[in-house]
GROMACS .gro file of C-alpha atoms in nm:
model
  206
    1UNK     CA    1   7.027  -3.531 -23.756
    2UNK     CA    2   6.878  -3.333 -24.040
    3UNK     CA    3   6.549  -3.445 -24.164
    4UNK     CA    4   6.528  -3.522 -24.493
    5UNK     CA    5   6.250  -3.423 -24.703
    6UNK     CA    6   6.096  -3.651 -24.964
    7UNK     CA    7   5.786  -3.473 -25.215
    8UNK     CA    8   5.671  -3.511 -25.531
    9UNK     CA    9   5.480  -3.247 -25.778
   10UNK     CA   10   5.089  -3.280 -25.642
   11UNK     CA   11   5.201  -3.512 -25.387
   12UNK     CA   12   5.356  -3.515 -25.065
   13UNK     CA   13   5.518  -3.740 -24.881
   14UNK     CA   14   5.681  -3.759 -24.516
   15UNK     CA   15   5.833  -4.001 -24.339
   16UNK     CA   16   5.914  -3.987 -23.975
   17UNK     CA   17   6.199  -3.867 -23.794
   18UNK     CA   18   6.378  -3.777 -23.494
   19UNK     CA   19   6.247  -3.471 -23.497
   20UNK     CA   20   5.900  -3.489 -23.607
   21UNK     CA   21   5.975  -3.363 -23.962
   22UNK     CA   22   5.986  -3.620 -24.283
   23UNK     CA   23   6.193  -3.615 -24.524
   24UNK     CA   24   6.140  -3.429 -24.909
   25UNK     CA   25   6.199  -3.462 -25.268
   26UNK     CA   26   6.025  -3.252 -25.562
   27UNK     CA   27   6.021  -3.370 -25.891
   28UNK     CA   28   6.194  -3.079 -26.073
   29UNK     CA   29   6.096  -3.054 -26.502
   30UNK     CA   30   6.401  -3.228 -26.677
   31UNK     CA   31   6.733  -3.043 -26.741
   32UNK     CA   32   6.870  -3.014 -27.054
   33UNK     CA   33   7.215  -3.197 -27.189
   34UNK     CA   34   7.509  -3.044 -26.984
   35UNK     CA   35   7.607  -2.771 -27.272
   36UNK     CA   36   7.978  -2.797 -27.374
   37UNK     CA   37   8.188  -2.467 -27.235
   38UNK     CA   38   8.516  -2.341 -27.171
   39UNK     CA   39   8.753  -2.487 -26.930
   40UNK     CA   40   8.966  -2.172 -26.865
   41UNK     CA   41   8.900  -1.952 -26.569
   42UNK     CA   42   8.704  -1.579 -26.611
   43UNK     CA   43   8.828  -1.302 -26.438
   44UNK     CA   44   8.513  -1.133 -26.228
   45UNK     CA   45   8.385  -0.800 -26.402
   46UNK     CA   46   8.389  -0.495 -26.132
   47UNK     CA   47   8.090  -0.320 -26.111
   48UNK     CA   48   7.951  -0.052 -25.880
   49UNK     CA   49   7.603  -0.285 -25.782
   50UNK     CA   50   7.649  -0.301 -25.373
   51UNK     CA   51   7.397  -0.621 -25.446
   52UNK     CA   52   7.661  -0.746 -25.658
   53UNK     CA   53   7.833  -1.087 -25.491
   54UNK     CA   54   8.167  -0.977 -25.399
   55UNK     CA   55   8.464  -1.175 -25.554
   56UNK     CA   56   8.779  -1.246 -25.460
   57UNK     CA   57   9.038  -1.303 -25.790
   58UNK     CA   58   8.948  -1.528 -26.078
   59UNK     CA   59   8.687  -1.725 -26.094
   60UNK     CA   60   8.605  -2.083 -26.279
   61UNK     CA   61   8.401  -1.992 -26.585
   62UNK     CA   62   8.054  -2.115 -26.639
   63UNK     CA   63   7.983  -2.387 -26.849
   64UNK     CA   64   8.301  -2.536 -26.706
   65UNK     CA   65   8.418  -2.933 -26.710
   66UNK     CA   66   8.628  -3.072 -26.416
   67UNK     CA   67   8.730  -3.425 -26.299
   68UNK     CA   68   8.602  -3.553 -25.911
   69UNK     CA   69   8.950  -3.377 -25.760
   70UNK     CA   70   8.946  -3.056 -25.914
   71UNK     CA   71   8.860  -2.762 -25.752
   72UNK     CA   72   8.650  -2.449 -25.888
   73UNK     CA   73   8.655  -2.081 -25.714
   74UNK     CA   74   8.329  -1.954 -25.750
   75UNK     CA   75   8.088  -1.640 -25.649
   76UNK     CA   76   7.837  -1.770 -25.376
   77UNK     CA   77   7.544  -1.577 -25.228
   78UNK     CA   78   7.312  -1.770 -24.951
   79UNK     CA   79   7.126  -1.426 -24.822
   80UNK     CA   80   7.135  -1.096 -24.945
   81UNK     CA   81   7.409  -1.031 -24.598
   82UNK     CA   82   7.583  -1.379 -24.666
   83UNK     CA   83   7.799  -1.314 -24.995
   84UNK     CA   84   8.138  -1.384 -25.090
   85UNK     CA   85   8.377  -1.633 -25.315
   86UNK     CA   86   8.412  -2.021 -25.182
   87UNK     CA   87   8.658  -2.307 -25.414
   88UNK     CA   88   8.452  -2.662 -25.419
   89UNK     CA   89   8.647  -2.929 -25.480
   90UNK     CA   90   8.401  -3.242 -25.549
   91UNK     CA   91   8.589  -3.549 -25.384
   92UNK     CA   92   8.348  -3.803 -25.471
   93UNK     CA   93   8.050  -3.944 -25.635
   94UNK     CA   94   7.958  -4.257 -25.455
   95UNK     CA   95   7.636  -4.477 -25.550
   96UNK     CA   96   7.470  -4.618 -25.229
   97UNK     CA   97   7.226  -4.920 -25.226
   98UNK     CA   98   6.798  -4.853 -25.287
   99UNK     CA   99   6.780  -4.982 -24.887
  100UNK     CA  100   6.945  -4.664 -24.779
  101UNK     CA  101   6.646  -4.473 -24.922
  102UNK     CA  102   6.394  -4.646 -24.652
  103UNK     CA  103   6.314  -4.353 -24.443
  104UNK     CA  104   6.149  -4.209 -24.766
  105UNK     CA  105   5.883  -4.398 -24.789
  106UNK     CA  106   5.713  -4.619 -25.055
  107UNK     CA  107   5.721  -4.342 -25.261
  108UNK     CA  108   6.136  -4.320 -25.316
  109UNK     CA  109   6.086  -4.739 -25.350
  110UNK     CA  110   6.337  -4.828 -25.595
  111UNK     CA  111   6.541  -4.498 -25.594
  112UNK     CA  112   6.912  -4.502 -25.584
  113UNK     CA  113   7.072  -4.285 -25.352
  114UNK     CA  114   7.411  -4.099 -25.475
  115UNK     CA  115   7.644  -3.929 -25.214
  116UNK     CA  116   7.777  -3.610 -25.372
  117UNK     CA  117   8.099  -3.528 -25.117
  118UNK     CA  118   8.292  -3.186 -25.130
  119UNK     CA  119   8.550  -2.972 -24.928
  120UNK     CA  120   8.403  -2.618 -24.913
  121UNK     CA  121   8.639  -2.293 -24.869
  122UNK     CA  122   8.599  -1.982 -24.788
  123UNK     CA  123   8.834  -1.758 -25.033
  124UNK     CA  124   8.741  -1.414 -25.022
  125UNK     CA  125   8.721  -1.405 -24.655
  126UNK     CA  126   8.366  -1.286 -24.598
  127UNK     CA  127   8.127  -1.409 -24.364
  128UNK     CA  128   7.949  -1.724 -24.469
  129UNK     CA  129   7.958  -1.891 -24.123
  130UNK     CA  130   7.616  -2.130 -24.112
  131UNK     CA  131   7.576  -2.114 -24.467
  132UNK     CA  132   7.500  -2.428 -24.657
  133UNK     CA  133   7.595  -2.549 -24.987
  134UNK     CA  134   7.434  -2.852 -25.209
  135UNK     CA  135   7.501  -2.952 -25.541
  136UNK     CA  136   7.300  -3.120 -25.809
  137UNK     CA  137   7.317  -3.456 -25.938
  138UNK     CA  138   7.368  -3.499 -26.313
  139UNK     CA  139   7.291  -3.823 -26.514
  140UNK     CA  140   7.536  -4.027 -26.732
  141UNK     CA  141   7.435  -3.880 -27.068
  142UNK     CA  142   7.419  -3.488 -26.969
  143UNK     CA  143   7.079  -3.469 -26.813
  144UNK     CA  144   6.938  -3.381 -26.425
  145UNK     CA  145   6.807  -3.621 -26.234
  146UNK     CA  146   6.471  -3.510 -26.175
  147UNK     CA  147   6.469  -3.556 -25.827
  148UNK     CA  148   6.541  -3.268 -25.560
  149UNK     CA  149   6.652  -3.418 -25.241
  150UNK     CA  150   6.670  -3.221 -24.917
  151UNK     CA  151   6.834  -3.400 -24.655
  152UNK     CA  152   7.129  -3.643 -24.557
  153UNK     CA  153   7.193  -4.023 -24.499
  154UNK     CA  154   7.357  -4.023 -24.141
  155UNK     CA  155   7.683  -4.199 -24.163
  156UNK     CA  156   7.702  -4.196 -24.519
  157UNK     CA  157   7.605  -3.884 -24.649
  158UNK     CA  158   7.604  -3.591 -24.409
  159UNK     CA  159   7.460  -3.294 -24.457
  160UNK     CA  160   7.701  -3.005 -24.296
  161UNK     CA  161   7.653  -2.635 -24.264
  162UNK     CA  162   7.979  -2.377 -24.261
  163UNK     CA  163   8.061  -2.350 -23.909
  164UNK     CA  164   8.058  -2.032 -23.721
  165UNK     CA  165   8.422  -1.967 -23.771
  166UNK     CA  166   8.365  -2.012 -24.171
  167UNK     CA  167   8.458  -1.619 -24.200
  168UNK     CA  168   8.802  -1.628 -24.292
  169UNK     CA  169   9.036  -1.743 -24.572
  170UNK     CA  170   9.149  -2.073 -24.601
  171UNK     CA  171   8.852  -2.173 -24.343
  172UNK     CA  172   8.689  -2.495 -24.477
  173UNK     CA  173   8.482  -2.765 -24.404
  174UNK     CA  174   8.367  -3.083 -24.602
  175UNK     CA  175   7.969  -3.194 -24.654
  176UNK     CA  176   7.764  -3.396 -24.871
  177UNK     CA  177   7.468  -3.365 -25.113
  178UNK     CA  178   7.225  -3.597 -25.174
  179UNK     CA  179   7.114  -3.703 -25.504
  180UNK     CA  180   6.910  -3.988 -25.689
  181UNK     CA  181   6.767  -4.173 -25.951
  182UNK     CA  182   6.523  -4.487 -26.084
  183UNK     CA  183   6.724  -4.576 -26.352
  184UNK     CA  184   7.035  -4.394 -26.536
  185UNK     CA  185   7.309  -4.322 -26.315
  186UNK     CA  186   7.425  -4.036 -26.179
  187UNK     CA  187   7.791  -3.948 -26.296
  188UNK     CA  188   7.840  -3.629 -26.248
  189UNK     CA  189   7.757  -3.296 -26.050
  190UNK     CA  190   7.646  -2.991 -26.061
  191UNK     CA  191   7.654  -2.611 -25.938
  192UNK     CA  192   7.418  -2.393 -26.121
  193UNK     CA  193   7.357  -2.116 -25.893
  194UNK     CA  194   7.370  -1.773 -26.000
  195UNK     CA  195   7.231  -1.636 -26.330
  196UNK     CA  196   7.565  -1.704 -26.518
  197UNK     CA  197   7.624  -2.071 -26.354
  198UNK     CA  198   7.239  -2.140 -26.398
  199UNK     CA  199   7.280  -2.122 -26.811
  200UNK     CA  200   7.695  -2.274 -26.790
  201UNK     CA  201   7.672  -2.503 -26.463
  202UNK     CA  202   8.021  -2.596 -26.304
  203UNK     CA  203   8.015  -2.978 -26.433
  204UNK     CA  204   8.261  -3.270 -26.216
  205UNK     CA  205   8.233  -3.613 -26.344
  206UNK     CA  206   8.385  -3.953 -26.228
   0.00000   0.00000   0.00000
C-alpha cells in the first residue's frame, strides 16, 4: 500500500499508515481557467538537444480538449534517463464519498475524494519501466483544485507504477490519480507536464 500524503502550505499533516509514513496534500496557488486550444494533433519538431524527450510520431497538441475515452500520445520525461512518448487514455472520473478521505486526518474533513483512472502506454518503446504517472484534477468551471494529493485509496483508487517490462511498444498498464475538493466538483483532468503542456494542458472531461 502506498502511503498517502496529506499537507497544507505552513502546515503539515500525517496520518498513520502501514508503513509508518502519513499521507500528504499541499495547497498549490489557484490555476487559471483551462485556456481554449486546438484539438488537432502537432507533429514533434526534431532537434539536435540529446536532453530533448525523444518522440515517437505525432503528438496531441497542447491546449488540447478530449472526452473521458479518448486517448492522447504525448512526450513524457520522469528522470533525465527515463524519457520517451506514452498515449493516456482517461477512462474515468469517479466522485467517491468525504468518508473515504479518513486516513487524512481532520485536516482533509469535508474533502471529496475524485478517482482519476487511466490506461498508460508505452509508444515509442523506450524504457519507462517503474515510472509513474498522475494527473491533475480540474474543477467544473476551468479551474485546479487547489489540492495536491500524493497517494491512493486502496480498492478504489490505486496508485500503480509502470512495471518492469513497461519498455516496449504496446506495453501498458492502468492506474489512478487522486484528486479533491471542498466544494466545486471536479469534472475534468489534467496533464500539464512539460513546458509546452504546462501553458496548453491536455484537458478530458466527463
Amino acid at each position: 500500500m502506498i502511503a498517502a500524503v496529506l499537507a497544507t502550505i505552513g502546515l503539515g499533516l500525517s496520518a498513520c499508515g502501514s508503513d509508518g509514513e502519513g499521507p500528504a496534500v499541499q495547497d498549490s496557488p489557484a490555476a487559471a481557467p483551462v485556456p481554449s486550444g486546438s484539438s488537432s494533433p502537432s507533429a514533434a519538431a526534431g532537434g539536435g538537444d540529446d536532453s530533448a524527450v525523444p518522440v515517437e510520431g505525432d503528438v496531441t497538441a497542447p491546449g488540447t480538449k478530449l472526452k473521458v475515452g479518448g486517448r492522447a500520445v504525448l512526450p513524457f520525461e520522469y528522470t533525465s534517463k527515463k524519457k520517451g512518448t506514452i498515449a493516456v487514455t482517461v477512462t474515468a472520473i469517479e466522485k467517491g464519498a468525504t468518508a473515504d478521505m479518513a486516513a487524512f486526518g481532520a485536516k482533509a474533513k469535508g474533502m471529496t475524494p475524485y478517482f482519476i483512472k487511466m490506461k498508460v502506454e508505452n509508444v515509442g518503446g523506450t524504457d519507462l519501466s517503474y515510472t509513474s504517472l498522475k494527473l491533475d484534477g480540474v474543477l467544473d468551471g476551468g479551474a485546479g483544485t487547489g489540492v495536491v494529493l500524493i497517494g491512493e485509496i486502496p480498492g478504489k483508487c490505486d496508485r500503480e507504477s509502470a512495471p518492469k517490462d513497461f519498455t516496449t511498444k504496446g506495453a501498458s498498464y492502468e492506474t489512478c490519480s487522486l484528486s479533491a475538493t471542498n466544494g466545486t466538483p471536479v469534472t475534468a483532468a489534467k496533464f500539464d507536464e512539460g513546458d509546452e503542456y504546462r501553458d496548453g494542458p491536455v484537458i478530458w472531461t466527463n
